[in-house]
Tab-separated table of N, CA and C and ligand atoms in Angstrom:
chain	number	residue	atom	x	y	z
F	1	MET	N	-28.626	-45.575	-13.599
F	1	MET	CA	-28.418	-44.347	-14.257
F	1	MET	C	-27.183	-44.500	-15.139
F	2	ALA	N	-27.088	-43.832	-16.313
F	2	ALA	CA	-25.657	-44.083	-16.429
F	2	ALA	C	-25.076	-42.925	-15.960
F	3	LYS	N	-23.351	-42.633	-16.286
F	3	LYS	CA	-22.829	-42.000	-16.800
F	3	LYS	C	-22.295	-41.983	-18.221
F	4	ILE	N	-22.288	-41.181	-19.452
F	4	ILE	CA	-22.251	-41.494	-21.009
F	4	ILE	C	-21.389	-39.536	-21.594
F	5	GLY	N	-19.573	-39.283	-21.362
F	5	GLY	CA	-19.203	-39.213	-22.280
F	5	GLY	C	-19.518	-39.079	-23.569
F	6	ILE	N	-20.321	-38.034	-23.656
F	6	ILE	CA	-20.515	-38.117	-25.887
F	6	ILE	C	-19.135	-36.718	-25.973
F	7	PHE	N	-18.903	-37.871	-26.551
F	7	PHE	CA	-17.080	-37.313	-27.902
F	7	PHE	C	-17.974	-36.355	-29.354
F	8	VAL	N	-17.235	-35.486	-29.632
F	8	VAL	CA	-17.683	-34.777	-31.163
F	8	VAL	C	-16.502	-34.149	-31.623
F	9	GLY	N	-17.048	-34.926	-33.267
F	9	GLY	CA	-16.063	-34.584	-34.302
F	9	GLY	C	-16.532	-33.877	-35.394
F	10	THR	N	-17.325	-32.491	-35.422
F	10	THR	CA	-17.287	-31.732	-36.068
F	10	THR	C	-16.959	-30.784	-37.240
F	11	VAL	N	-17.000	-30.804	-38.381
F	11	VAL	CA	-16.290	-29.554	-39.217
F	11	VAL	C	-17.465	-27.951	-39.149
F	12	TYR	N	-18.504	-28.745	-39.062
F	12	TYR	CA	-19.909	-26.821	-39.440
F	12	TYR	C	-20.185	-26.981	-38.652
F	13	GLY	N	-19.787	-28.110	-37.488
F	13	GLY	CA	-21.594	-27.921	-36.060
F	13	GLY	C	-22.425	-28.458	-36.271
F	14	ASN	N	-22.686	-28.729	-37.133
F	14	ASN	CA	-23.928	-30.188	-37.223
F	14	ASN	C	-24.058	-31.522	-35.850
F	15	ALA	N	-22.628	-32.268	-36.564
F	15	ALA	CA	-22.681	-32.660	-35.268
F	15	ALA	C	-22.449	-32.762	-33.772
F	16	LEU	N	-22.205	-31.653	-33.436
F	16	LEU	CA	-21.758	-30.336	-32.147
F	16	LEU	C	-24.196	-30.455	-31.925
F	17	ALA	N	-24.438	-30.563	-32.109
F	17	ALA	CA	-26.055	-29.518	-32.552
F	17	ALA	C	-26.563	-31.251	-31.956
F	18	VAL	N	-26.105	-32.331	-32.554
F	18	VAL	CA	-26.657	-33.443	-32.072
F	18	VAL	C	-26.335	-33.898	-31.008
F	19	ALA	N	-24.521	-33.688	-30.538
F	19	ALA	CA	-24.508	-33.463	-29.528
F	19	ALA	C	-25.466	-33.300	-28.909
F	20	GLU	N	-25.458	-32.250	-28.722
F	20	GLU	CA	-25.689	-31.166	-27.764
F	20	GLU	C	-27.715	-31.561	-27.181
F	21	GLU	N	-28.065	-31.991	-29.015
F	21	GLU	CA	-29.549	-33.040	-28.762
F	21	GLU	C	-29.521	-34.262	-27.796
F	22	ALA	N	-28.409	-34.841	-27.923
F	22	ALA	CA	-29.150	-36.493	-27.311
F	22	ALA	C	-28.143	-35.997	-25.765
F	23	GLN	N	-27.335	-35.150	-25.404
F	23	GLN	CA	-27.611	-34.529	-24.286
F	23	GLN	C	-28.440	-34.402	-23.109
F	24	GLN	N	-28.962	-33.544	-23.769
F	24	GLN	CA	-30.769	-33.027	-23.432
F	24	GLN	C	-31.487	-34.414	-22.711
F	25	VAL	N	-31.288	-35.481	-24.281
F	25	VAL	CA	-32.076	-36.804	-24.169
F	25	VAL	C	-31.760	-37.579	-23.319
F	26	LEU	N	-30.864	-37.609	-22.996
F	26	LEU	CA	-30.792	-38.501	-22.319
F	26	LEU	C	-30.279	-38.030	-21.006
F	27	GLU	N	-30.984	-36.333	-20.316
F	27	GLU	CA	-30.714	-35.992	-19.760
F	27	GLU	C	-32.004	-36.164	-18.584
F	28	GLN	N	-32.884	-36.120	-19.713
F	28	GLN	CA	-34.015	-36.128	-19.324
F	28	GLN	C	-34.590	-38.032	-18.762
F	29	GLN	N	-33.683	-38.431	-19.626
F	29	GLN	CA	-34.064	-40.032	-19.609
F	29	GLN	C	-33.702	-40.154	-17.741
F	30	GLY	N	-32.096	-39.307	-17.554
F	30	GLY	CA	-31.691	-39.380	-15.630
F	30	GLY	C	-30.682	-39.813	-15.735
F	31	HIS	N	-30.611	-39.773	-17.088
F	31	HIS	CA	-28.096	-40.355	-17.091
F	31	HIS	C	-27.631	-39.300	-16.275
F	32	LYS	N	-26.835	-39.103	-16.942
F	32	LYS	CA	-25.939	-37.947	-16.379
F	32	LYS	C	-24.702	-37.931	-18.105
F	33	ALA	N	-24.353	-36.813	-18.664
F	33	ALA	CA	-23.822	-37.025	-19.701
F	33	ALA	C	-23.277	-34.880	-20.133
F	34	GLU	N	-21.432	-35.463	-20.799
F	34	GLU	CA	-21.666	-34.622	-20.915
F	34	GLU	C	-20.686	-34.552	-22.545
F	35	VAL	N	-20.934	-33.580	-22.195
F	35	VAL	CA	-20.194	-33.311	-24.195
F	35	VAL	C	-18.533	-32.553	-24.231
F	36	PHE	N	-17.795	-34.044	-25.189
F	36	PHE	CA	-16.400	-33.092	-25.798
F	36	PHE	C	-16.220	-32.596	-26.081
F	37	GLU	N	-15.213	-31.741	-26.952
F	37	GLU	CA	-14.984	-31.016	-28.092
F	37	GLU	C	-13.474	-31.092	-28.711
F	38	GLU	N	-13.142	-31.268	-27.335
F	38	GLU	CA	-11.369	-31.163	-27.737
F	38	GLU	C	-11.106	-31.890	-27.093
F	39	ALA	N	-11.612	-33.608	-27.340
F	39	ALA	CA	-11.304	-34.142	-25.811
F	39	ALA	C	-9.665	-34.987	-26.393
F	40	THR	N	-9.557	-34.944	-24.350
F	40	THR	CA	-8.143	-35.467	-24.524
F	40	THR	C	-8.649	-36.865	-23.498
F	41	LEU	N	-7.250	-37.431	-24.254
F	41	LEU	CA	-6.949	-39.501	-24.210
F	41	LEU	C	-8.307	-39.613	-22.389
F	42	GLU	N	-7.184	-38.370	-21.362
F	42	GLU	CA	-7.963	-38.665	-20.014
F	42	GLU	C	-8.786	-38.571	-20.448
F	43	GLN	N	-10.081	-37.441	-20.763
F	43	GLN	CA	-11.074	-37.236	-20.543
F	43	GLN	C	-12.052	-38.658	-21.088
F	44	TRP	N	-11.622	-39.137	-21.715
F	44	TRP	CA	-11.881	-40.811	-22.723
F	44	TRP	C	-12.413	-41.510	-21.689
F	45	GLN	N	-10.865	-41.997	-20.664
F	45	GLN	CA	-9.929	-43.106	-20.105
F	45	GLN	C	-11.284	-42.255	-18.702
F	46	GLU	N	-11.871	-41.343	-18.126
F	46	GLU	CA	-12.825	-41.362	-17.015
F	46	GLU	C	-13.763	-42.139	-17.744
F	47	TYR	N	-14.040	-42.764	-18.626
F	47	TYR	CA	-14.784	-43.788	-18.871
F	47	TYR	C	-15.088	-44.751	-19.608
F	48	LEU	N	-14.027	-44.928	-18.963
F	48	LEU	CA	-13.630	-46.453	-20.557
F	48	LEU	C	-14.209	-47.745	-19.072
F	49	GLN	N	-14.936	-47.592	-17.855
F	49	GLN	CA	-15.491	-48.228	-17.266
F	49	GLN	C	-17.427	-48.344	-17.906
F	50	GLN	N	-18.134	-47.396	-18.261
F	50	GLN	CA	-18.694	-46.461	-18.554
F	50	GLN	C	-19.251	-46.238	-20.058
F	51	VAL	N	-20.296	-45.401	-20.006
F	51	VAL	CA	-21.173	-44.855	-21.447
F	51	VAL	C	-20.922	-43.797	-22.207
F	52	VAL	N	-19.694	-44.584	-23.336
F	52	VAL	CA	-19.628	-43.007	-24.357
F	52	VAL	C	-20.273	-43.355	-25.382
F	53	LEU	N	-20.248	-41.715	-26.474
F	53	LEU	CA	-21.548	-42.185	-27.616
F	53	LEU	C	-20.894	-40.789	-27.987
F	54	VAL	N	-19.710	-41.479	-28.682
F	54	VAL	CA	-19.579	-41.388	-30.423
F	54	VAL	C	-19.706	-40.293	-31.022
F	55	VAL	N	-20.039	-38.892	-31.396
F	55	VAL	CA	-20.615	-38.446	-33.115
F	55	VAL	C	-20.220	-37.698	-33.432
F	56	THR	N	-19.875	-38.400	-34.982
F	56	THR	CA	-19.215	-37.979	-35.435
F	56	THR	C	-19.057	-37.587	-37.373
F	57	SER	N	-18.617	-37.268	-37.740
F	57	SER	CA	-19.044	-36.508	-39.768
F	57	SER	C	-17.927	-37.316	-39.826
F	58	THR	N	-17.685	-36.637	-41.499
F	58	THR	CA	-16.989	-37.148	-42.043
F	58	THR	C	-16.368	-36.211	-43.230
F	59	THR	N	-15.177	-35.971	-42.896
F	59	THR	CA	-14.567	-34.520	-43.980
F	59	THR	C	-13.476	-35.031	-45.284
F	60	GLY	N	-12.784	-34.421	-45.758
F	60	GLY	CA	-12.111	-34.928	-46.949
F	60	GLY	C	-12.559	-36.474	-47.531
F	61	GLN	N	-11.785	-37.118	-47.934
F	61	GLN	CA	-12.308	-38.034	-48.201
F	61	GLN	C	-11.562	-39.290	-47.284
F	62	GLY	N	-13.424	-39.590	-46.957
F	62	GLY	CA	-13.875	-40.887	-45.277
F	62	GLY	C	-12.823	-40.039	-43.684
F	63	ASP	N	-12.181	-39.118	-44.020
F	63	ASP	CA	-11.429	-38.575	-42.909
F	63	ASP	C	-12.686	-38.065	-41.511
F	64	LEU	N	-11.563	-38.548	-40.338
F	64	LEU	CA	-12.760	-37.676	-39.562
F	64	LEU	C	-12.160	-36.647	-39.470
F	65	PRO	N	-12.459	-35.533	-38.116
F	65	PRO	CA	-12.590	-34.336	-38.679
F	65	PRO	C	-10.971	-33.562	-37.883
F	66	ASP	N	-10.682	-32.635	-37.715
F	66	ASP	CA	-9.426	-32.948	-37.313
F	66	ASP	C	-10.103	-32.126	-35.287
F	67	ASN	N	-11.515	-31.883	-34.975
F	67	ASN	CA	-11.193	-31.794	-33.275
F	67	ASN	C	-10.806	-33.136	-33.125
F	68	ILE	N	-11.528	-33.527	-33.850
F	68	ILE	CA	-11.453	-35.634	-32.563
F	68	ILE	C	-9.776	-36.460	-32.893
F	69	GLN	N	-9.326	-35.337	-33.655
F	69	GLN	CA	-8.514	-36.513	-35.149
F	69	GLN	C	-7.169	-37.516	-33.685
F	70	PRO	N	-7.193	-36.233	-33.226
F	70	PRO	CA	-5.693	-36.222	-32.346
F	70	PRO	C	-6.510	-37.171	-30.977
F	71	LEU	N	-7.747	-37.392	-30.097
F	71	LEU	CA	-8.369	-38.253	-29.354
F	71	LEU	C	-8.196	-39.518	-29.882
F	72	TYR	N	-8.739	-39.719	-31.713
F	72	TYR	CA	-8.515	-40.949	-32.269
F	72	TYR	C	-6.902	-42.511	-32.210
F	73	ALA	N	-6.122	-40.511	-32.484
F	73	ALA	CA	-4.275	-41.321	-32.238
F	73	ALA	C	-4.183	-42.130	-30.926
F	74	GLU	N	-4.735	-40.958	-29.526
F	74	GLU	CA	-4.273	-41.091	-28.855
F	74	GLU	C	-4.601	-42.707	-28.430
F	75	LEU	N	-6.044	-43.739	-28.652
F	75	LEU	CA	-7.041	-44.421	-28.373
F	75	LEU	C	-5.415	-45.862	-29.038
F	76	CYS	N	-5.333	-45.800	-31.116
F	76	CYS	CA	-4.819	-45.691	-31.357
F	76	CYS	C	-3.716	-46.719	-30.395
F	77	ASP	N	-2.708	-45.504	-29.455
F	77	ASP	CA	-1.462	-45.732	-30.252
F	77	ASP	C	-1.189	-46.196	-28.470
F	78	GLN	N	-1.984	-45.873	-27.332
F	78	GLN	CA	-1.885	-45.109	-25.915
F	78	GLN	C	-2.740	-46.418	-25.320
F	79	LEU	N	-3.987	-46.723	-26.147
F	79	LEU	CA	-5.113	-48.104	-25.137
F	79	LEU	C	-4.749	-48.717	-25.525
F	80	GLY	N	-4.906	-49.114	-26.436
F	80	GLY	CA	-4.849	-50.797	-26.722
F	80	GLY	C	-5.694	-51.454	-26.545
F	81	TYR	N	-6.319	-51.747	-25.131
F	81	TYR	CA	-7.691	-52.731	-25.345
F	81	TYR	C	-8.560	-52.282	-23.756
F	82	GLN	N	-9.890	-52.281	-24.851
F	82	GLN	CA	-10.569	-51.123	-23.911
F	82	GLN	C	-12.360	-52.029	-24.076
F	83	PRO	N	-12.172	-52.298	-23.048
F	83	PRO	CA	-13.168	-53.899	-22.203
F	83	PRO	C	-14.639	-53.886	-21.744
F	84	ASP	N	-14.221	-52.845	-21.107
F	84	ASP	CA	-15.094	-52.745	-20.212
F	84	ASP	C	-16.590	-51.314	-20.323
F	85	LEU	N	-15.245	-51.410	-21.466
F	85	LEU	CA	-16.381	-49.291	-22.000
F	85	LEU	C	-17.354	-50.262	-22.576
F	86	ARG	N	-18.602	-49.907	-22.375
F	86	ARG	CA	-20.218	-49.677	-23.736
F	86	ARG	C	-19.861	-47.836	-24.430
F	87	TYR	N	-20.227	-48.581	-25.552
F	87	TYR	CA	-20.784	-47.611	-25.995
F	87	TYR	C	-21.972	-47.373	-27.855
F	88	GLY	N	-22.647	-46.055	-28.031
F	88	GLY	CA	-22.013	-45.841	-29.723
F	88	GLY	C	-21.784	-44.826	-30.326
F	89	LEU	N	-22.488	-44.828	-30.909
F	89	LEU	CA	-21.987	-44.525	-32.398
F	89	LEU	C	-22.722	-43.470	-32.893
F	90	ILE	N	-23.327	-41.783	-33.960
F	90	ILE	CA	-23.889	-41.766	-34.061
F	90	ILE	C	-23.388	-41.531	-35.810
F	91	ALA	N	-22.853	-41.224	-36.888
F	91	ALA	CA	-21.855	-41.038	-38.157
F	91	ALA	C	-22.405	-40.003	-39.049
F	92	LEU	N	-22.020	-39.083	-39.593
F	92	LEU	CA	-22.941	-37.893	-40.052
F	92	LEU	C	-22.265	-37.570	-41.239
F	93	GLY	N	-22.808	-38.161	-42.880
F	93	GLY	CA	-21.789	-37.716	-43.386
F	93	GLY	C	-23.312	-37.388	-44.932
F	94	ASP	N	-23.347	-38.036	-45.978
F	94	ASP	CA	-23.199	-37.349	-47.030
F	94	ASP	C	-22.681	-38.367	-48.151
F	95	SER	N	-24.295	-39.171	-49.239
F	95	SER	CA	-24.079	-40.339	-49.113
F	95	SER	C	-23.721	-40.295	-50.868
F	96	SER	N	-23.081	-39.146	-51.666
F	96	SER	CA	-22.905	-38.570	-52.111
F	96	SER	C	-21.308	-39.143	-53.005
F	97	TYR	N	-20.932	-39.153	-51.560
F	97	TYR	CA	-19.587	-39.149	-51.404
F	97	TYR	C	-19.368	-41.238	-51.620
F	98	ASP	N	-17.911	-42.047	-51.755
F	98	ASP	CA	-17.684	-43.011	-51.279
F	98	ASP	C	-17.213	-42.893	-50.285
F	99	THR	N	-17.150	-42.796	-49.202
F	99	THR	CA	-16.718	-42.804	-48.471
F	99	THR	C	-17.570	-42.229	-47.292
F	100	PHE	N	-18.731	-43.302	-47.682
F	100	PHE	CA	-20.559	-42.359	-47.408
F	100	PHE	C	-19.782	-42.542	-45.704
F	101	CYS	N	-20.130	-41.972	-44.682
F	101	CYS	CA	-20.036	-41.850	-43.017
F	101	CYS	C	-18.501	-42.508	-42.883
F	102	GLY	N	-17.429	-42.265	-43.511
F	102	GLY	CA	-16.324	-43.047	-42.917
F	102	GLY	C	-15.717	-43.064	-42.509
F	103	GLY	N	-16.086	-41.705	-41.288
F	103	GLY	CA	-15.588	-41.160	-40.788
F	103	GLY	C	-15.644	-41.547	-39.201
F	104	GLY	N	-16.752	-42.365	-38.995
F	104	GLY	CA	-17.582	-42.924	-37.642
F	104	GLY	C	-17.549	-44.781	-37.767
F	105	HIS	N	-17.021	-44.862	-39.126
F	105	HIS	CA	-17.048	-46.165	-39.486
F	105	HIS	C	-15.259	-46.228	-38.613
F	106	THR	N	-15.044	-45.820	-39.380
F	106	THR	CA	-13.209	-45.524	-38.852
F	106	THR	C	-13.432	-45.700	-37.123
F	107	PHE	N	-14.208	-45.258	-37.003
F	107	PHE	CA	-14.174	-45.540	-35.291
F	107	PHE	C	-14.555	-46.090	-34.299
F	108	ASP	N	-15.529	-47.029	-35.601
F	108	ASP	CA	-16.088	-48.208	-34.406
F	108	ASP	C	-15.038	-49.312	-35.206
F	109	GLU	N	-14.373	-48.530	-36.162
F	109	GLU	CA	-13.423	-50.310	-37.165
F	109	GLU	C	-12.474	-50.170	-35.037
F	110	LEU	N	-12.350	-48.997	-34.679
F	110	LEU	CA	-11.184	-49.446	-34.102
F	110	LEU	C	-11.672	-49.869	-32.355
F	111	LEU	N	-13.213	-48.823	-31.825
F	111	LEU	CA	-13.795	-49.614	-30.469
F	111	LEU	C	-13.930	-51.382	-30.145
F	112	GLN	N	-14.122	-51.640	-31.815
F	112	GLN	CA	-14.686	-53.085	-32.194
F	112	GLN	C	-13.604	-54.023	-31.706
F	113	GLU	N	-12.451	-53.266	-32.417
F	113	GLU	CA	-10.812	-54.455	-31.917
F	113	GLU	C	-9.565	-54.055	-31.314
F	114	GLN	N	-10.707	-52.404	-30.728
F	114	GLN	CA	-9.692	-52.840	-28.910
F	114	GLN	C	-11.193	-53.375	-27.793
F	115	GLY	N	-12.239	-54.428	-28.905
F	115	GLY	CA	-12.657	-55.398	-27.319
F	115	GLY	C	-13.987	-54.035	-26.462
F	116	ALA	N	-13.970	-53.062	-27.282
F	116	ALA	CA	-15.249	-52.766	-26.299
F	116	ALA	C	-16.730	-52.804	-26.915
F	117	LYS	N	-17.921	-52.752	-26.173
F	117	LYS	CA	-19.031	-53.771	-26.232
F	117	LYS	C	-19.850	-52.396	-27.190
F	118	ARG	N	-20.409	-52.479	-28.307
F	118	ARG	CA	-21.387	-51.887	-29.251
F	118	ARG	C	-22.859	-51.636	-28.610
F	119	ILE	N	-23.744	-50.658	-27.861
F	119	ILE	CA	-24.636	-51.046	-27.743
F	119	ILE	C	-25.921	-50.474	-28.616
F	120	GLY	N	-26.492	-51.169	-29.606
F	120	GLY	CA	-26.951	-50.493	-30.851
F	120	GLY	C	-26.057	-50.345	-32.119
F	121	GLU	N	-27.167	-50.195	-32.807
F	121	GLU	CA	-26.662	-50.188	-34.409
F	121	GLU	C	-26.288	-49.030	-34.191
F	122	ILE	N	-25.636	-48.492	-35.758
F	122	ILE	CA	-24.419	-46.934	-35.949
F	122	ILE	C	-25.808	-46.761	-36.528
F	123	LEU	N	-25.508	-44.999	-35.858
F	123	LEU	CA	-26.507	-43.933	-36.742
F	123	LEU	C	-26.075	-42.747	-37.246
F	124	LEU	N	-26.870	-43.855	-39.307
F	124	LEU	CA	-25.904	-42.784	-40.728
F	124	LEU	C	-27.285	-41.247	-40.618
F	125	ILE	N	-26.744	-40.994	-40.813
F	125	ILE	CA	-27.424	-39.495	-41.035
F	125	ILE	C	-26.656	-38.943	-42.185
F	126	ASP	N	-27.323	-38.925	-43.687
F	126	ASP	CA	-27.301	-38.563	-44.138
F	126	ASP	C	-27.654	-36.741	-44.603
F	127	ALA	N	-26.825	-35.949	-44.866
F	127	ALA	CA	-27.430	-35.429	-45.613
F	127	ALA	C	-27.825	-35.224	-46.614
F	128	ILE	N	-27.913	-35.785	-47.563
F	128	ILE	CA	-28.328	-35.518	-48.343
F	128	ILE	C	-30.146	-35.666	-48.439
F	129	GLU	N	-30.579	-36.492	-46.698
F	129	GLU	CA	-31.743	-36.826	-46.788
F	129	GLU	C	-32.439	-35.272	-45.618
F	130	VAL	N	-31.177	-35.676	-44.855
F	130	VAL	CA	-31.890	-35.235	-43.872
F	130	VAL	C	-31.010	-33.491	-43.487
F	131	VAL	N	-32.959	-32.966	-43.064
F	131	VAL	CA	-32.128	-31.254	-43.158
F	131	VAL	C	-32.222	-30.716	-41.410
F	132	GLU	N	-32.570	-31.557	-40.534
F	132	GLU	CA	-32.288	-30.724	-39.756
F	132	GLU	C	-32.246	-32.766	-38.768
F	133	PRO	N	-30.386	-32.438	-38.474
F	133	PRO	CA	-29.432	-34.498	-38.034
F	133	PRO	C	-30.073	-34.553	-36.488
F	134	GLU	N	-30.253	-32.949	-35.190
F	134	GLU	CA	-30.190	-33.582	-34.226
F	134	GLU	C	-31.979	-33.204	-34.231
F	135	VAL	N	-32.200	-32.990	-35.092
F	135	VAL	CA	-34.062	-33.945	-34.609
F	135	VAL	C	-34.548	-35.255	-35.550
F	136	PHE	N	-33.735	-35.420	-36.336
F	136	PHE	CA	-33.312	-36.704	-36.705
F	136	PHE	C	-33.390	-37.379	-35.944
F	137	ALA	N	-32.692	-37.425	-34.734
F	137	ALA	CA	-31.640	-38.713	-34.500
F	137	ALA	C	-31.990	-38.576	-32.632
F	138	GLN	N	-33.339	-38.175	-32.604
F	138	GLN	CA	-33.883	-37.394	-31.332
F	138	GLN	C	-34.942	-39.392	-31.074
F	139	GLY	N	-35.012	-39.631	-31.728
F	139	GLY	CA	-35.301	-40.885	-31.804
F	139	GLY	C	-34.126	-42.281	-31.647
F	140	TRP	N	-33.149	-42.140	-32.273
F	140	TRP	CA	-32.874	-43.598	-31.603
F	140	TRP	C	-32.616	-42.931	-30.703
F	141	VAL	N	-31.566	-42.090	-30.150
F	141	VAL	CA	-31.291	-41.576	-29.236
F	141	VAL	C	-31.931	-41.918	-27.657
F	142	GLU	N	-33.121	-42.394	-27.248
F	142	GLU	CA	-34.237	-42.210	-26.681
F	142	GLU	C	-33.946	-44.610	-26.843
F	143	GLU	N	-33.839	-45.008	-27.728
F	143	GLU	CA	-33.440	-45.661	-27.683
F	143	GLU	C	-32.612	-46.092	-26.844
F	144	TRP	N	-31.531	-45.990	-26.877
F	144	TRP	CA	-30.654	-46.153	-27.077
F	144	TRP	C	-30.657	-45.675	-25.589
F	145	GLY	N	-30.656	-44.565	-25.149
F	145	GLY	CA	-30.865	-44.106	-23.734
F	145	GLY	C	-31.672	-45.770	-22.949
F	146	THR	N	-32.380	-46.439	-23.716
F	146	THR	CA	-32.704	-46.733	-22.793
F	146	THR	C	-32.534	-48.538	-22.842
F	147	LEU	N	-31.137	-48.259	-23.604
F	147	LEU	CA	-30.002	-49.589	-23.170
F	147	LEU	C	-30.167	-49.621	-22.438
F	148	LEU	N	-28.716	-48.719	-22.082
F	148	LEU	CA	-27.864	-48.586	-21.551
F	148	LEU	C	-28.452	-48.886	-19.373
R	1	FMN	C1	-14.576	-30.620	-47.984
R	1	FMN	C2	-16.371	-32.041	-46.828
R	1	FMN	C3	-15.810	-33.314	-47.055
R	1	FMN	C4	-16.868	-34.113	-47.316
R	1	FMN	N1	-16.143	-35.476	-47.289
R	1	FMN	C5	-17.450	-36.807	-46.792
R	1	FMN	C6	-17.198	-38.038	-46.925
R	1	FMN	O1	-16.114	-38.691	-47.462
R	1	FMN	N2	-17.674	-39.439	-46.379
R	1	FMN	C7	-18.731	-38.674	-45.794
R	1	FMN	O2	-20.119	-39.218	-45.890
R	1	FMN	N3	-19.555	-37.616	-46.195
R	1	FMN	C8	-18.565	-36.305	-46.540
R	1	FMN	N4	-19.198	-35.727	-46.319
R	1	FMN	C9	-20.091	-34.658	-45.255
R	1	FMN	C10	-20.350	-34.376	-44.449
R	1	FMN	O3	-19.411	-35.281	-43.396
R	1	FMN	C11	-21.621	-34.400	-43.962
R	1	FMN	O4	-21.514	-32.708	-43.905
R	1	FMN	C12	-21.486	-33.205	-42.910
R	1	FMN	O5	-22.783	-33.483	-42.048
R	1	FMN	C13	-20.852	-32.762	-41.747
R	1	FMN	O6	-21.476	-32.385	-40.340
R	1	FMN	P1	-20.222	-31.474	-39.492
R	1	FMN	O7	-21.137	-29.907	-39.729
R	1	FMN	O8	-20.820	-31.968	-38.233
R	1	FMN	O9	-19.268	-31.325	-39.415
R	1	FMN	C14	-18.113	-33.894	-46.696
R	1	FMN	C15	-18.941	-32.331	-46.503
R	1	FMN	C16	-17.508	-31.883	-46.808
R	1	FMN	C17	-18.013	-29.871	-46.525
């Protein structure tokens, strides 16, 4: 069973609701999962040999929310390489923006550059089509949890 850190980027709480649902699903599968809303680099580093799930929305024009931006910047500036990290990514956005799920894609690109291994495809959740993102994400999380 895996130890999973769930790192959240949110403005209005939708991504947090998805993260909390994911935590429940993963714990029901027997994993150990913890949610981080204002994560520090130190908290991320506890998972470098483990698994992280990044759940982030997009704000502005394709930007990461303020609560996850500092972590992203620290990963860019201070880590560089994290080849033992396995991760999954859930991106929330709105397809009426050109920069659909830009925040999630930005985070994914960084982790790819730094040698982390993504488990599964990115789950994209479009606010135009999905009313309850935490319900929508359940099936994806169940499957993702079995791949760990
Ligand atoms: C001011 C504002 C800017 C946004 N910019 C984008 C964007 O550039 N790209 C995108 O895909 N979604 C964008 N969205 C949509 C949000 O990402 C989407 O509504 C998401 O579900 C919000 O999740 P949250 O409550 O976790 O922040 C924007 C929403 C707002 C209110």
